[in-house]
PDB file of N, CA and C in Angstrom:
ATOM      1  N   VAL A   1      33.293 -14.399 -49.206  1.00 58.00           N
ATOM      2  CA  VAL A   1      32.586 -14.376 -47.933  1.00 58.00           C
ATOM      3  C   VAL A   1      33.228 -15.394 -47.004  1.00 58.00           C
ATOM      4  N   GLY A   2      33.375 -15.014 -45.749  1.00 71.00           N
ATOM      5  CA  GLY A   2      33.976 -15.895 -44.749  1.00 71.00           C
ATOM      6  C   GLY A   2      32.956 -16.812 -44.106  1.00 71.00           C
ATOM      7  N   LYS A   3      33.165 -17.091 -42.845  1.00 85.00           N
ATOM      8  CA  LYS A   3      32.310 -17.998 -42.097  1.00 85.00           C
ATOM      9  C   LYS A   3      30.937 -17.373 -41.843  1.00 85.00           C
ATOM     10  N   VAL A   4      29.869 -18.153 -42.075  1.00 90.00           N
ATOM     11  CA  VAL A   4      28.492 -17.706 -41.839  1.00 90.00           C
ATOM     12  C   VAL A   4      27.908 -18.549 -40.703  1.00 90.00           C
ATOM     13  N   VAL A   5      27.367 -17.880 -39.669  1.00 92.00           N
ATOM     14  CA  VAL A   5      26.819 -18.572 -38.508  1.00 92.00           C
ATOM     15  C   VAL A   5      25.364 -18.139 -38.305  1.00 92.00           C
ATOM     16  N   PRO A   6      24.418 -19.093 -38.265  1.00 96.00           N
ATOM     17  CA  PRO A   6      23.027 -18.735 -37.981  1.00 96.00           C
ATOM     18  C   PRO A   6      22.813 -18.526 -36.482  1.00 96.00           C
ATOM     19  N   VAL A   7      21.882 -17.644 -36.119  1.00 95.00           N
ATOM     20  CA  VAL A   7      21.547 -17.396 -34.714  1.00 95.00           C
ATOM     21  C   VAL A   7      20.031 -17.328 -34.541  1.00 95.00           C
ATOM     22  N   VAL A   8      19.582 -17.636 -33.336  1.00 97.00           N
ATOM     23  CA  VAL A   8      18.190 -17.502 -32.924  1.00 97.00           C
ATOM     24  C   VAL A   8      18.218 -16.720 -31.620  1.00 97.00           C
ATOM     25  N   PHE A   9      17.260 -15.776 -31.425  1.00 94.00           N
ATOM     26  CA  PHE A   9      17.302 -14.996 -30.195  1.00 94.00           C
ATOM     27  C   PHE A   9      15.921 -14.677 -29.649  1.00 94.00           C
ATOM     28  N   TYR A  10      15.909 -14.323 -28.353  1.00 94.00           N
ATOM     29  CA  TYR A  10      14.742 -13.858 -27.622  1.00 94.00           C
ATOM     30  C   TYR A  10      15.192 -12.602 -26.890  1.00 94.00           C
ATOM     31  N   ASP A  11      14.403 -11.545 -26.950  1.00 90.00           N
ATOM     32  CA  ASP A  11      14.784 -10.283 -26.329  1.00 90.00           C
ATOM     33  C   ASP A  11      13.590  -9.731 -25.565  1.00 90.00           C
ATOM     34  N   TYR A  12      13.841  -9.160 -24.390  1.00 88.00           N
ATOM     35  CA  TYR A  12      12.781  -8.571 -23.578  1.00 88.00           C
ATOM     36  C   TYR A  12      13.296  -7.267 -23.003  1.00 88.00           C
ATOM     37  N   GLY A  13      12.436  -6.242 -22.986  1.00 86.00           N
ATOM     38  CA  GLY A  13      12.860  -4.982 -22.404  1.00 86.00           C
ATOM     39  C   GLY A  13      11.690  -4.072 -22.106  1.00 86.00           C
ATOM     40  N   ALA A  14      11.937  -3.123 -21.226  1.00 81.00           N
ATOM     41  CA  ALA A  14      10.953  -2.115 -20.865  1.00 81.00           C
ATOM     42  C   ALA A  14      11.707  -0.831 -20.546  1.00 81.00           C
ATOM     43  N   ALA A  15      11.102   0.293 -20.859  1.00 78.00           N
ATOM     44  CA  ALA A  15      11.724   1.581 -20.563  1.00 78.00           C
ATOM     45  C   ALA A  15      10.686   2.484 -19.910  1.00 78.00           C
ATOM     46  N   GLY A  16      11.139   3.304 -18.989  1.00 76.00           N
ATOM     47  CA  GLY A  16      10.222   4.222 -18.321  1.00 76.00           C
ATOM     48  C   GLY A  16      10.797   4.718 -17.022  1.00 76.00           C
ATOM     49  N   ASP A  17       9.972   5.444 -16.271  1.00 78.00           N
ATOM     50  CA  ASP A  17      10.406   6.013 -14.993  1.00 78.00           C
ATOM     51  C   ASP A  17      10.384   5.011 -13.851  1.00 78.00           C
ATOM     52  N   SER A  18       9.637   3.909 -14.022  1.00 76.00           N
ATOM     53  CA  SER A  18       9.568   2.897 -12.981  1.00 76.00           C
ATOM     54  C   SER A  18       9.678   1.509 -13.607  1.00 76.00           C
ATOM     55  N   ILE A  19      10.028   0.531 -12.790  1.00 75.00           N
ATOM     56  CA  ILE A  19      10.170  -0.839 -13.286  1.00 75.00           C
ATOM     57  C   ILE A  19       8.804  -1.500 -13.333  1.00 75.00           C
ATOM     58  N   SER A  20       8.434  -2.003 -14.508  1.00 73.00           N
ATOM     59  CA  SER A  20       7.155  -2.692 -14.660  1.00 73.00           C
ATOM     60  C   SER A  20       7.315  -3.773 -15.716  1.00 73.00           C
ATOM     61  N   PHE A  21       7.333  -5.037 -15.276  1.00 71.00           N
ATOM     62  CA  PHE A  21       7.466  -6.133 -16.223  1.00 71.00           C
ATOM     63  C   PHE A  21       6.220  -6.293 -17.081  1.00 71.00           C
ATOM     64  N   ALA A  22       5.074  -5.847 -16.592  1.00 74.00           N
ATOM     65  CA  ALA A  22       3.830  -5.948 -17.365  1.00 74.00           C
ATOM     66  C   ALA A  22       3.873  -5.036 -18.593  1.00 74.00           C
ATOM     67  N   ARG A  23       4.642  -3.973 -18.527  1.00 77.00           N
ATOM     68  CA  ARG A  23       4.732  -3.018 -19.628  1.00 77.00           C
ATOM     69  C   ARG A  23       5.782  -3.422 -20.663  1.00 77.00           C
ATOM     70  N   GLY A  24       6.550  -4.419 -20.362  1.00 83.00           N
ATOM     71  CA  GLY A  24       7.647  -4.823 -21.232  1.00 83.00           C
ATOM     72  C   GLY A  24       7.193  -5.404 -22.558  1.00 83.00           C
ATOM     73  N   ILE A  25       8.102  -5.379 -23.503  1.00 85.00           N
ATOM     74  CA  ILE A  25       7.844  -5.921 -24.836  1.00 85.00           C
ATOM     75  C   ILE A  25       8.934  -6.948 -25.145  1.00 85.00           C
ATOM     76  N   TYR A  26       8.535  -8.066 -25.721  1.00 89.00           N
ATOM     77  CA  TYR A  26       9.515  -9.075 -26.084  1.00 89.00           C
ATOM     78  C   TYR A  26       9.480  -9.307 -27.584  1.00 89.00           C
ATOM     79  N   SER A  27      10.563  -9.837 -28.079  1.00 93.00           N
ATOM     80  CA  SER A  27      10.638 -10.184 -29.495  1.00 93.00           C
ATOM     81  C   SER A  27      11.417 -11.480 -29.637  1.00 93.00           C
ATOM     82  N   VAL A  28      11.159 -12.150 -30.721  1.00 96.00           N
ATOM     83  CA  VAL A  28      11.890 -13.361 -31.087  1.00 96.00           C
ATOM     84  C   VAL A  28      12.443 -13.129 -32.478  1.00 96.00           C
ATOM     85  N   GLY A  29      13.534 -13.796 -32.808  1.00 97.00           N
ATOM     86  CA  GLY A  29      14.088 -13.543 -34.123  1.00 97.00           C
ATOM     87  C   GLY A  29      15.153 -14.520 -34.555  1.00 97.00           C
ATOM     88  N   VAL A  30      15.600 -14.284 -35.772  1.00 98.00           N
ATOM     89  CA  VAL A  30      16.651 -15.080 -36.381  1.00 98.00           C
ATOM     90  C   VAL A  30      17.635 -14.127 -37.045  1.00 98.00           C
ATOM     91  N   GLY A  31      18.830 -14.628 -37.271  1.00 96.00           N
ATOM     92  CA  GLY A  31      19.820 -13.801 -37.936  1.00 96.00           C
ATOM     93  C   GLY A  31      21.012 -14.621 -38.376  1.00 96.00           C
ATOM     94  N   ILE A  32      21.964 -13.923 -38.975  1.00 95.00           N
ATOM     95  CA  ILE A  32      23.220 -14.559 -39.367  1.00 95.00           C
ATOM     96  C   ILE A  32      24.374 -13.634 -38.978  1.00 95.00           C
ATOM     97  N   ARG A  33      25.506 -14.238 -38.718  1.00 91.00           N
ATOM     98  CA  ARG A  33      26.763 -13.518 -38.481  1.00 91.00           C
ATOM     99  C   ARG A  33      27.714 -13.922 -39.589  1.00 91.00           C
ATOM    100  N   VAL A  34      28.307 -12.924 -40.243  1.00 90.00           N
ATOM    101  CA  VAL A  34      29.217 -13.186 -41.355  1.00 90.00           C
ATOM    102  C   VAL A  34      30.554 -12.545 -41.039  1.00 90.00           C
ATOM    103  N   ARG A  35      31.587 -13.337 -41.093  1.00 84.00           N
ATOM    104  CA  ARG A  35      32.946 -12.813 -40.905  1.00 84.00           C
ATOM    105  C   ARG A  35      33.575 -12.626 -42.284  1.00 84.00           C
ATOM    106  N   VAL A  36      33.872 -11.384 -42.604  1.00 79.00           N
ATOM    107  CA  VAL A  36      34.435 -11.032 -43.903  1.00 79.00           C
ATOM    108  C   VAL A  36      35.903 -10.688 -43.710  1.00 79.00           C
ATOM    109  N   GLY A  37      36.759 -11.122 -44.626  1.00 73.00           N
ATOM    110  CA  GLY A  37      38.203 -10.967 -44.517  1.00 73.00           C
ATOM    111  C   GLY A  37      38.684  -9.581 -44.129  1.00 73.00           C
ATOM    112  N   PHE A  38      38.190  -8.525 -44.769  1.00 70.00           N
ATOM    113  CA  PHE A  38      38.716  -7.193 -44.475  1.00 70.00           C
ATOM    114  C   PHE A  38      38.260  -6.657 -43.126  1.00 70.00           C
ATOM    115  N   PHE A  39      37.265  -7.289 -42.455  1.00 64.00           N
ATOM    116  CA  PHE A  39      36.874  -6.898 -41.105  1.00 64.00           C
ATOM    117  C   PHE A  39      37.570  -7.747 -40.047  1.00 64.00           C
ATOM    118  N   GLY A  40      38.291  -8.780 -40.447  1.00 67.00           N
ATOM    119  CA  GLY A  40      39.007  -9.633 -39.496  1.00 67.00           C
ATOM    120  C   GLY A  40      38.063 -10.417 -38.616  1.00 67.00           C
ATOM    121  N   ALA A  41      38.240 -10.293 -37.301  1.00 74.00           N
ATOM    122  CA  ALA A  41      37.432 -11.054 -36.344  1.00 74.00           C
ATOM    123  C   ALA A  41      36.094 -10.388 -36.033  1.00 74.00           C
ATOM    124  N   VAL A  42      35.835  -9.231 -36.611  1.00 82.00           N
ATOM    125  CA  VAL A  42      34.597  -8.492 -36.339  1.00 82.00           C
ATOM    126  C   VAL A  42      33.494  -8.972 -37.283  1.00 82.00           C
ATOM    127  N   PRO A  43      32.376  -9.509 -36.720  1.00 86.00           N
ATOM    128  CA  PRO A  43      31.320 -10.023 -37.600  1.00 86.00           C
ATOM    129  C   PRO A  43      30.357  -8.929 -38.084  1.00 86.00           C
ATOM    130  N   LEU A  44      29.789  -9.153 -39.251  1.00 90.00           N
ATOM    131  CA  LEU A  44      28.654  -8.364 -39.721  1.00 90.00           C
ATOM    132  C   LEU A  44      27.409  -9.110 -39.251  1.00 90.00           C
ATOM    133  N   ARG A  45      26.424  -8.375 -38.681  1.00 92.00           N
ATOM    134  CA  ARG A  45      25.218  -9.006 -38.140  1.00 92.00           C
ATOM    135  C   ARG A  45      24.001  -8.583 -38.953  1.00 92.00           C
ATOM    136  N   PHE A  46      23.206  -9.555 -39.359  1.00 95.00           N
ATOM    137  CA  PHE A  46      21.948  -9.318 -40.055  1.00 95.00           C
ATOM    138  C   PHE A  46      20.861 -10.054 -39.280  1.00 95.00           C
ATOM    139  N   ASP A  47      19.914  -9.320 -38.696  1.00 95.00           N
ATOM    140  CA  ASP A  47      18.897  -9.924 -37.843  1.00 95.00           C
ATOM    141  C   ASP A  47      17.502  -9.462 -38.241  1.00 95.00           C
ATOM    142  N   TYR A  48      16.522 -10.316 -37.925  1.00 97.00           N
ATOM    143  CA  TYR A  48      15.119  -9.942 -38.047  1.00 97.00           C
ATOM    144  C   TYR A  48      14.437 -10.343 -36.751  1.00 97.00           C
ATOM    145  N   GLY A  49      13.832  -9.372 -36.079  1.00 95.00           N
ATOM    146  CA  GLY A  49      13.104  -9.643 -34.842  1.00 95.00           C
ATOM    147  C   GLY A  49      11.636  -9.316 -35.033  1.00 95.00           C
ATOM    148  N   TYR A  50      10.773 -10.114 -34.390  1.00 96.00           N
ATOM    149  CA  TYR A  50       9.327  -9.917 -34.494  1.00 96.00           C
ATOM    150  C   TYR A  50       8.731  -9.851 -33.095  1.00 96.00           C
ATOM    151  N   SER A  51       7.889  -8.837 -32.848  1.00 92.00           N
ATOM    152  CA  SER A  51       7.206  -8.675 -31.576  1.00 92.00           C
ATOM    153  C   SER A  51       5.752  -9.108 -31.720  1.00 92.00           C
ATOM    154  N   PRO A  52       5.377 -10.248 -31.151  1.00 91.00           N
ATOM    155  CA  PRO A  52       3.980 -10.680 -31.234  1.00 91.00           C
ATOM    156  C   PRO A  52       3.015  -9.702 -30.557  1.00 91.00           C
ATOM    157  N   LYS A  53       3.459  -9.046 -29.475  1.00 86.00           N
ATOM    158  CA  LYS A  53       2.599  -8.102 -28.761  1.00 86.00           C
ATOM    159  C   LYS A  53       2.266  -6.891 -29.641  1.00 86.00           C
ATOM    160  N   GLU A  54       3.248  -6.384 -30.371  1.00 88.00           N
ATOM    161  CA  GLU A  54       3.030  -5.225 -31.242  1.00 88.00           C
ATOM    162  C   GLU A  54       2.654  -5.617 -32.665  1.00 88.00           C
ATOM    163  N   LYS A  55       2.780  -6.906 -32.968  1.00 92.00           N
ATOM    164  CA  LYS A  55       2.473  -7.449 -34.299  1.00 92.00           C
ATOM    165  C   LYS A  55       3.241  -6.745 -35.423  1.00 92.00           C
ATOM    166  N   LYS A  56       4.540  -6.542 -35.181  1.00 93.00           N
ATOM    167  CA  LYS A  56       5.406  -5.975 -36.217  1.00 93.00           C
ATOM    168  C   LYS A  56       6.827  -6.470 -36.026  1.00 93.00           C
ATOM    169  N   GLY A  57       7.594  -6.395 -37.099  1.00 95.00           N
ATOM    170  CA  GLY A  57       8.970  -6.855 -37.071  1.00 95.00           C
ATOM    171  C   GLY A  57       9.910  -5.778 -37.568  1.00 95.00           C
ATOM    172  N   LYS A  58      11.208  -6.060 -37.433  1.00 94.00           N
ATOM    173  CA  LYS A  58      12.217  -5.081 -37.839  1.00 94.00           C
ATOM    174  C   LYS A  58      13.491  -5.803 -38.256  1.00 94.00           C
ATOM    175  N   PHE A  59      14.077  -5.352 -39.357  1.00 96.00           N
ATOM    176  CA  PHE A  59      15.391  -5.834 -39.770  1.00 96.00           C
ATOM    177  C   PHE A  59      16.446  -4.985 -39.087  1.00 96.00           C
ATOM    178  N   TRP A  60      17.572  -5.591 -38.775  1.00 93.00           N
ATOM    179  CA  TRP A  60      18.648  -4.898 -38.078  1.00 93.00           C
ATOM    180  C   TRP A  60      19.982  -5.308 -38.663  1.00 93.00           C
ATOM    181  N   PHE A  61      20.856  -4.333 -38.847  1.00 93.00           N
ATOM    182  CA  PHE A  61      22.210  -4.580 -39.335  1.00 93.00           C
ATOM    183  C   PHE A  61      23.178  -4.009 -38.323  1.00 93.00           C
ATOM    184  N   GLY A  62      24.250  -4.737 -38.038  1.00 92.00           N
ATOM    185  CA  GLY A  62      25.245  -4.243 -37.109  1.00 92.00           C
ATOM    186  C   GLY A  62      26.638  -4.753 -37.464  1.00 92.00           C
ATOM    187  N   ILE A  63      27.638  -4.065 -36.928  1.00 88.00           N
ATOM    188  CA  ILE A  63      29.035  -4.457 -37.102  1.00 88.00           C
ATOM    189  C   ILE A  63      29.627  -4.672 -35.729  1.00 88.00           C
ATOM    190  N   GLY A  64      30.199  -5.838 -35.513  1.00 82.00           N
ATOM    191  CA  GLY A  64      30.827  -6.142 -34.225  1.00 82.00           C
ATOM    192  C   GLY A  64      29.922  -6.964 -33.335  1.00 82.00           C
ATOM    193  N   ASN A  65      30.441  -7.327 -32.159  1.00 77.00           N
ATOM    194  CA  ASN A  65      29.691  -8.109 -31.185  1.00 77.00           C
ATOM    195  C   ASN A  65      28.891  -7.193 -30.284  1.00 77.00           C
ATOM    196  N   VAL A  66      27.734  -7.673 -29.801  1.00 72.00           N
ATOM    197  CA  VAL A  66      26.894  -6.882 -28.913  1.00 72.00           C
ATOM    198  C   VAL A  66      27.505  -6.807 -27.531  1.00 72.00           C
ATOM    199  N   PHE A  67      28.025  -7.911 -27.021  1.00 64.00           N
ATOM    200  CA  PHE A  67      28.583  -7.940 -25.683  1.00 64.00           C
ATOM    201  C   PHE A  67      30.075  -8.036 -25.729  1.00 64.00           C
TER     202      PHE A  67
END
């Protein structure tokens, strides 16, 4: 296993036909980024986000950078 980096995040979003910040949902979470030799500079992402408004969480796995 290569370099492991911890992360903390806050996310907010809303979807619909009109813009309404009152309808939006936010989440907070933690995760790690792992750089593995055969992927080179591309990190593997393991995250857990929790939405207090919806009172549920979700695990997320990804490959590569978001931005």
